[in-house]
Amino acid sequence: KGCPAGLVLTVTVGSETNFDLTTTAAVDHGGSVSFPCGDVDPGYAGTITASCALGALGAPDTTTCAAAPCETFQGVEHTLAGVVGLAAPVAAIAPGGTGDGVCSSVNPNYSGVLELACSAQAVLTVTSDTGCKAACLQDDTASATIDGTAVTVGPGAPTFRIESGGTKTEPCNGARPGFIGDITLSCLEGTTTAD
């Protein structure tokens, strides 16, 4: 004898205890029903199964249910230097673990790494943004001297930027026509300097 649709299976997953799941279709004797663990506790992944024997469902098997990680498609709203954006992990973070996010996903004028944490319930939080540093953008300029003449130089094209801690080389003739060689621009937390 099989198990009819409409049977109730009471399960416990994570913090959800005595949760009722109802079968939606009949199951043959010897067959089994399955439900996603996330139907009981959204912070869990895996599958709950129960076997049908003589018209009744056996005890639910929840051994494959495990706390779900914080995935790369998850994001948490964060404010960085007055700009609100979404911080997401660059790789899945295990429940209770930590990982990294990219500062530029929150504020495109910043580079570096955000520190993220994933709770046991797969809730993502930003724990630190001290690794985020302002980049030097097209309008950020620096003064340099070429053959005794002061010139102003910058990162260049409107889409160009120098990451904090990075450098870019510009030709001297771009700042002072007729001169050869290069000027090295450096960026440190949004400030451009020239050597």
mmCIF file of C-alpha atoms in Angstrom:
data_model
loop_
_atom_site.group_PDB
_atom_site.id
_atom_site.type_symbol
_atom_site.label_atom_id
_atom_site.label_comp_id
_atom_site.label_asym_id
_atom_site.label_seq_id
_atom_site.Cartn_x
_atom_site.Cartn_y
_atom_site.Cartn_z
ATOM 1 C CA LYS A 1 0.000 0.000 0.000
ATOM 2 C CA GLY A 2 1.328 3.407 -1.006
ATOM 3 C CA CYS A 3 1.176 6.773 0.781
ATOM 4 C CA PRO A 4 -1.567 9.167 -0.342
ATOM 5 C CA ALA A 5 -1.057 12.876 -1.020
ATOM 6 C CA GLY A 6 -1.769 15.162 1.912
ATOM 7 C CA LEU A 7 0.244 13.296 4.548
ATOM 8 C CA VAL A 8 1.958 15.583 7.053
ATOM 9 C CA LEU A 9 5.600 15.122 7.963
ATOM 10 C CA THR A 10 6.800 16.991 11.076
ATOM 11 C CA VAL A 11 10.485 17.925 10.940
ATOM 12 C CA THR A 12 13.133 19.981 12.709
ATOM 13 C CA VAL A 13 15.833 21.828 10.762
ATOM 14 C CA GLY A 14 18.077 24.457 12.305
ATOM 15 C CA SER A 15 16.100 26.761 14.561
ATOM 16 C CA GLU A 16 12.750 25.586 13.175
ATOM 17 C CA THR A 17 11.267 22.814 15.315
ATOM 18 C CA ASN A 18 8.101 20.779 14.708
ATOM 19 C CA PHE A 19 7.593 22.235 11.243
ATOM 20 C CA ASP A 20 4.884 20.510 9.190
ATOM 21 C CA LEU A 21 5.484 19.585 5.548
ATOM 22 C CA THR A 22 2.612 18.166 3.496
ATOM 23 C CA THR A 23 3.040 15.742 0.612
ATOM 24 C CA THR A 24 1.511 16.979 -2.629
ATOM 25 C CA ALA A 25 1.464 13.679 -4.527
ATOM 26 C CA ALA A 26 0.924 10.005 -3.772
ATOM 27 C CA VAL A 27 4.031 7.862 -3.242
ATOM 28 C CA ASP A 28 4.329 4.145 -3.957
ATOM 29 C CA HIS A 29 5.215 1.686 -1.182
ATOM 30 C CA GLY A 30 9.027 1.634 -0.964
ATOM 31 C CA GLY A 31 9.301 5.072 -2.545
ATOM 32 C CA SER A 32 10.240 8.291 -0.829
ATOM 33 C CA VAL A 33 9.275 11.954 -0.684
ATOM 34 C CA SER A 34 11.743 14.817 -0.512
ATOM 35 C CA PHE A 35 11.656 18.479 0.424
ATOM 36 C CA PRO A 36 14.369 21.144 0.342
ATOM 37 C CA CYS A 37 15.736 21.853 3.827
ATOM 38 C CA GLY A 38 15.303 25.535 2.980
ATOM 39 C CA ASP A 39 11.516 25.055 2.991
ATOM 40 C CA VAL A 40 11.794 24.571 6.758
ATOM 41 C CA ASP A 41 14.666 26.964 7.568
ATOM 42 C CA PRO A 42 15.767 29.288 4.734
ATOM 43 C CA GLY A 43 19.292 29.338 6.162
ATOM 44 C CA TYR A 44 19.778 25.654 5.345
ATOM 45 C CA ALA A 45 20.574 23.705 2.195
ATOM 46 C CA GLY A 46 20.158 19.998 1.457
ATOM 47 C CA THR A 47 17.226 17.610 1.186
ATOM 48 C CA ILE A 48 14.806 16.105 3.708
ATOM 49 C CA THR A 49 13.613 12.605 2.747
ATOM 50 C CA ALA A 50 11.083 10.173 4.182
ATOM 51 C CA SER A 51 10.295 6.674 2.973
ATOM 52 C CA CYS A 52 6.806 5.299 2.404
ATOM 53 C CA ALA A 53 5.995 1.897 3.895
ATOM 54 C CA LEU A 54 2.538 0.346 4.089
ATOM 55 C CA GLY A 55 0.712 3.670 3.637
ATOM 56 C CA ALA A 56 2.698 5.665 6.210
ATOM 57 C CA LEU A 57 5.734 7.914 6.019
ATOM 58 C CA GLY A 58 8.739 6.946 8.095
ATOM 59 C CA ALA A 59 10.816 9.315 10.230
ATOM 60 C CA PRO A 60 12.248 12.216 8.251
ATOM 61 C CA ASP A 61 15.945 12.038 7.372
ATOM 62 C CA THR A 62 17.504 15.506 7.745
ATOM 63 C CA THR A 63 21.148 14.385 7.771
ATOM 64 C CA THR A 64 21.932 16.235 4.534
ATOM 65 C CA CYS A 65 20.575 19.534 5.903
ATOM 66 C CA ALA A 66 23.418 21.937 6.642
ATOM 67 C CA ALA A 67 23.640 25.656 7.211
ATOM 68 C CA ALA A 68 23.820 27.350 3.834
ATOM 69 C CA PRO A 69 26.856 29.489 2.992
ATOM 70 C CA CYS A 70 26.672 33.161 2.088
ATOM 71 C CA GLU A 71 26.927 33.059 -1.699
ATOM 72 C CA THR A 72 28.523 35.471 -4.161
ATOM 73 C CA PHE A 73 25.087 36.540 -5.416
ATOM 74 C CA GLN A 74 24.082 37.694 -1.934
ATOM 75 C CA GLY A 75 24.698 41.312 -1.125
ATOM 76 C CA VAL A 76 24.389 43.511 1.912
ATOM 77 C CA GLU A 77 23.814 47.256 1.708
ATOM 78 C CA HIS A 78 26.780 49.270 2.979
ATOM 79 C CA THR A 79 27.767 52.951 2.951
ATOM 80 C CA LEU A 80 31.336 53.871 2.007
ATOM 81 C CA ALA A 81 32.337 57.546 1.935
ATOM 82 C CA GLY A 82 28.715 58.633 1.605
ATOM 83 C CA VAL A 83 27.881 56.236 -1.247
ATOM 84 C CA VAL A 84 25.484 53.337 -0.654
ATOM 85 C CA GLY A 85 26.099 50.125 -2.571
ATOM 86 C CA LEU A 86 26.001 46.348 -2.267
ATOM 87 C CA ALA A 87 28.865 44.406 -0.737
ATOM 88 C CA ALA A 88 29.038 40.767 -1.831
ATOM 89 C CA PRO A 89 31.621 38.069 -1.143
ATOM 90 C CA VAL A 90 34.108 37.242 -3.908
ATOM 91 C CA ALA A 91 33.726 33.558 -2.941
ATOM 92 C CA ALA A 92 31.143 31.688 -0.873
ATOM 93 C CA ILE A 93 31.631 32.086 2.889
ATOM 94 C CA ALA A 94 30.845 29.176 5.208
ATOM 95 C CA PRO A 95 28.358 29.821 8.021
ATOM 96 C CA GLY A 96 30.196 31.371 10.948
ATOM 97 C CA GLY A 97 33.112 32.256 8.674
ATOM 98 C CA THR A 98 34.609 35.385 7.192
ATOM 99 C CA GLY A 99 35.614 36.415 3.706
ATOM 100 C CA ASP A 100 36.362 39.305 1.413
ATOM 101 C CA GLY A 101 34.331 41.657 -0.727
ATOM 102 C CA VAL A 102 35.439 44.308 -3.229
ATOM 103 C CA CYS A 103 35.249 47.947 -2.113
ATOM 104 C CA SER A 104 34.531 49.199 -5.644
ATOM 105 C CA SER A 105 31.234 47.244 -5.641
ATOM 106 C CA VAL A 106 30.032 49.604 -2.893
ATOM 107 C CA ASN A 107 31.712 52.823 -4.069
ATOM 108 C CA PRO A 108 33.293 52.798 -7.551
ATOM 109 C CA ASN A 109 35.817 55.469 -6.502
ATOM 110 C CA TYR A 110 37.418 53.099 -3.991
ATOM 111 C CA SER A 111 39.628 50.043 -4.268
ATOM 112 C CA GLY A 112 40.698 47.404 -1.801
ATOM 113 C CA VAL A 113 38.988 44.739 0.253
ATOM 114 C CA LEU A 114 35.986 44.755 2.597
ATOM 115 C CA GLU A 115 35.842 42.216 5.419
ATOM 116 C CA LEU A 116 32.575 40.245 5.503
ATOM 117 C CA ALA A 117 31.084 37.741 7.935
ATOM 118 C CA CYS A 118 28.454 35.052 7.361
ATOM 119 C CA SER A 119 26.282 34.154 10.349
ATOM 120 C CA ALA A 120 25.080 30.652 11.140
ATOM 121 C CA GLN A 121 21.797 31.651 9.450
ATOM 122 C CA ALA A 122 23.606 32.770 6.252
ATOM 123 C CA VAL A 123 23.144 36.466 7.005
ATOM 124 C CA LEU A 124 25.925 38.552 5.483
ATOM 125 C CA THR A 125 27.399 41.575 7.304
ATOM 126 C CA VAL A 126 30.270 43.972 6.639
ATOM 127 C CA THR A 127 32.647 43.791 9.600
ATOM 128 C CA SER A 128 35.260 46.267 8.340
ATOM 129 C CA ASP A 129 35.880 48.625 5.446
ATOM 130 C CA THR A 130 39.287 49.844 6.642
ATOM 131 C CA GLY A 131 40.874 48.041 3.686
ATOM 132 C CA CYS A 132 39.042 50.396 1.305
ATOM 133 C CA LYS A 133 41.140 53.255 -0.041
ATOM 134 C CA ALA A 134 40.148 56.100 -2.352
ATOM 135 C CA ALA A 135 41.463 55.713 -5.884
ATOM 136 C CA CYS A 136 42.941 58.625 -7.851
ATOM 137 C CA LEU A 137 40.641 59.611 -10.681
ATOM 138 C CA GLN A 138 41.028 61.634 -13.880
ATOM 139 C CA ASP A 139 40.472 64.962 -12.144
ATOM 140 C CA ASP A 140 43.052 64.251 -9.430
ATOM 141 C CA THR A 141 46.217 66.089 -10.445
ATOM 142 C CA ALA A 142 49.711 66.617 -9.104
ATOM 143 C CA SER A 143 52.431 69.179 -9.663
ATOM 144 C CA ALA A 144 55.773 68.285 -11.188
ATOM 145 C CA THR A 145 58.768 70.209 -12.451
ATOM 146 C CA ILE A 146 60.204 69.593 -15.919
ATOM 147 C CA ASP A 147 63.419 71.453 -16.683
ATOM 148 C CA GLY A 148 62.621 74.095 -14.072
ATOM 149 C CA THR A 149 59.029 74.640 -15.212
ATOM 150 C CA ALA A 150 56.090 73.679 -12.983
ATOM 151 C CA VAL A 151 53.480 71.533 -14.750
ATOM 152 C CA THR A 152 50.250 69.849 -13.694
ATOM 153 C CA VAL A 153 49.782 66.178 -14.493
ATOM 154 C CA GLY A 154 46.957 63.698 -13.845
ATOM 155 C CA PRO A 155 45.867 60.131 -14.547
ATOM 156 C CA GLY A 156 44.613 61.028 -18.019
ATOM 157 C CA ALA A 157 41.543 59.780 -19.851
ATOM 158 C CA PRO A 158 38.107 60.152 -18.207
ATOM 159 C CA THR A 159 37.843 56.433 -17.560
ATOM 160 C CA PHE A 160 41.343 56.075 -16.161
ATOM 161 C CA ARG A 161 42.118 55.650 -12.494
ATOM 162 C CA ILE A 162 45.072 54.715 -10.337
ATOM 163 C CA GLU A 163 44.319 52.354 -7.474
ATOM 164 C CA SER A 164 45.510 53.459 -4.051
ATOM 165 C CA GLY A 165 49.073 52.219 -3.697
ATOM 166 C CA GLY A 166 49.480 52.031 -7.475
ATOM 167 C CA THR A 167 51.407 54.014 -10.078
ATOM 168 C CA LYS A 168 51.016 55.122 -13.688
ATOM 169 C CA THR A 169 53.589 56.465 -16.101
ATOM 170 C CA GLU A 170 52.812 59.531 -18.234
ATOM 171 C CA PRO A 171 55.068 60.883 -21.007
ATOM 172 C CA CYS A 172 56.745 64.211 -20.195
ATOM 173 C CA ASN A 173 55.751 65.632 -23.580
ATOM 174 C CA GLY A 174 52.078 65.348 -22.545
ATOM 175 C CA ALA A 175 52.725 67.921 -19.815
ATOM 176 C CA ARG A 176 55.487 69.865 -21.551
ATOM 177 C CA PRO A 177 55.768 69.385 -25.329
ATOM 178 C CA GLY A 178 59.251 68.805 -26.676
ATOM 179 C CA PHE A 179 60.533 66.869 -23.678
ATOM 180 C CA ILE A 180 61.176 63.150 -23.598
ATOM 181 C CA GLY A 181 61.028 60.756 -20.671
ATOM 182 C CA ASP A 182 58.318 59.832 -18.260
ATOM 183 C CA ILE A 183 56.664 61.155 -15.136
ATOM 184 C CA THR A 184 55.553 58.538 -12.607
ATOM 185 C CA LEU A 185 52.239 59.278 -10.919
ATOM 186 C CA SER A 186 51.537 57.595 -7.588
ATOM 187 C CA CYS A 187 48.253 57.320 -5.745
ATOM 188 C CA LEU A 188 47.846 57.055 -2.001
ATOM 189 C CA GLU A 189 44.302 57.126 -0.630
ATOM 190 C CA GLY A 190 42.964 59.540 -3.246
ATOM 191 C CA THR A 191 46.021 61.805 -3.429
ATOM 192 C CA THR A 192 48.063 61.880 -6.630
ATOM 193 C CA THR A 193 51.767 62.723 -6.497
ATOM 194 C CA ALA A 194 54.320 62.985 -9.320
ATOM 195 C CA ASP A 195 57.986 61.946 -9.412
#
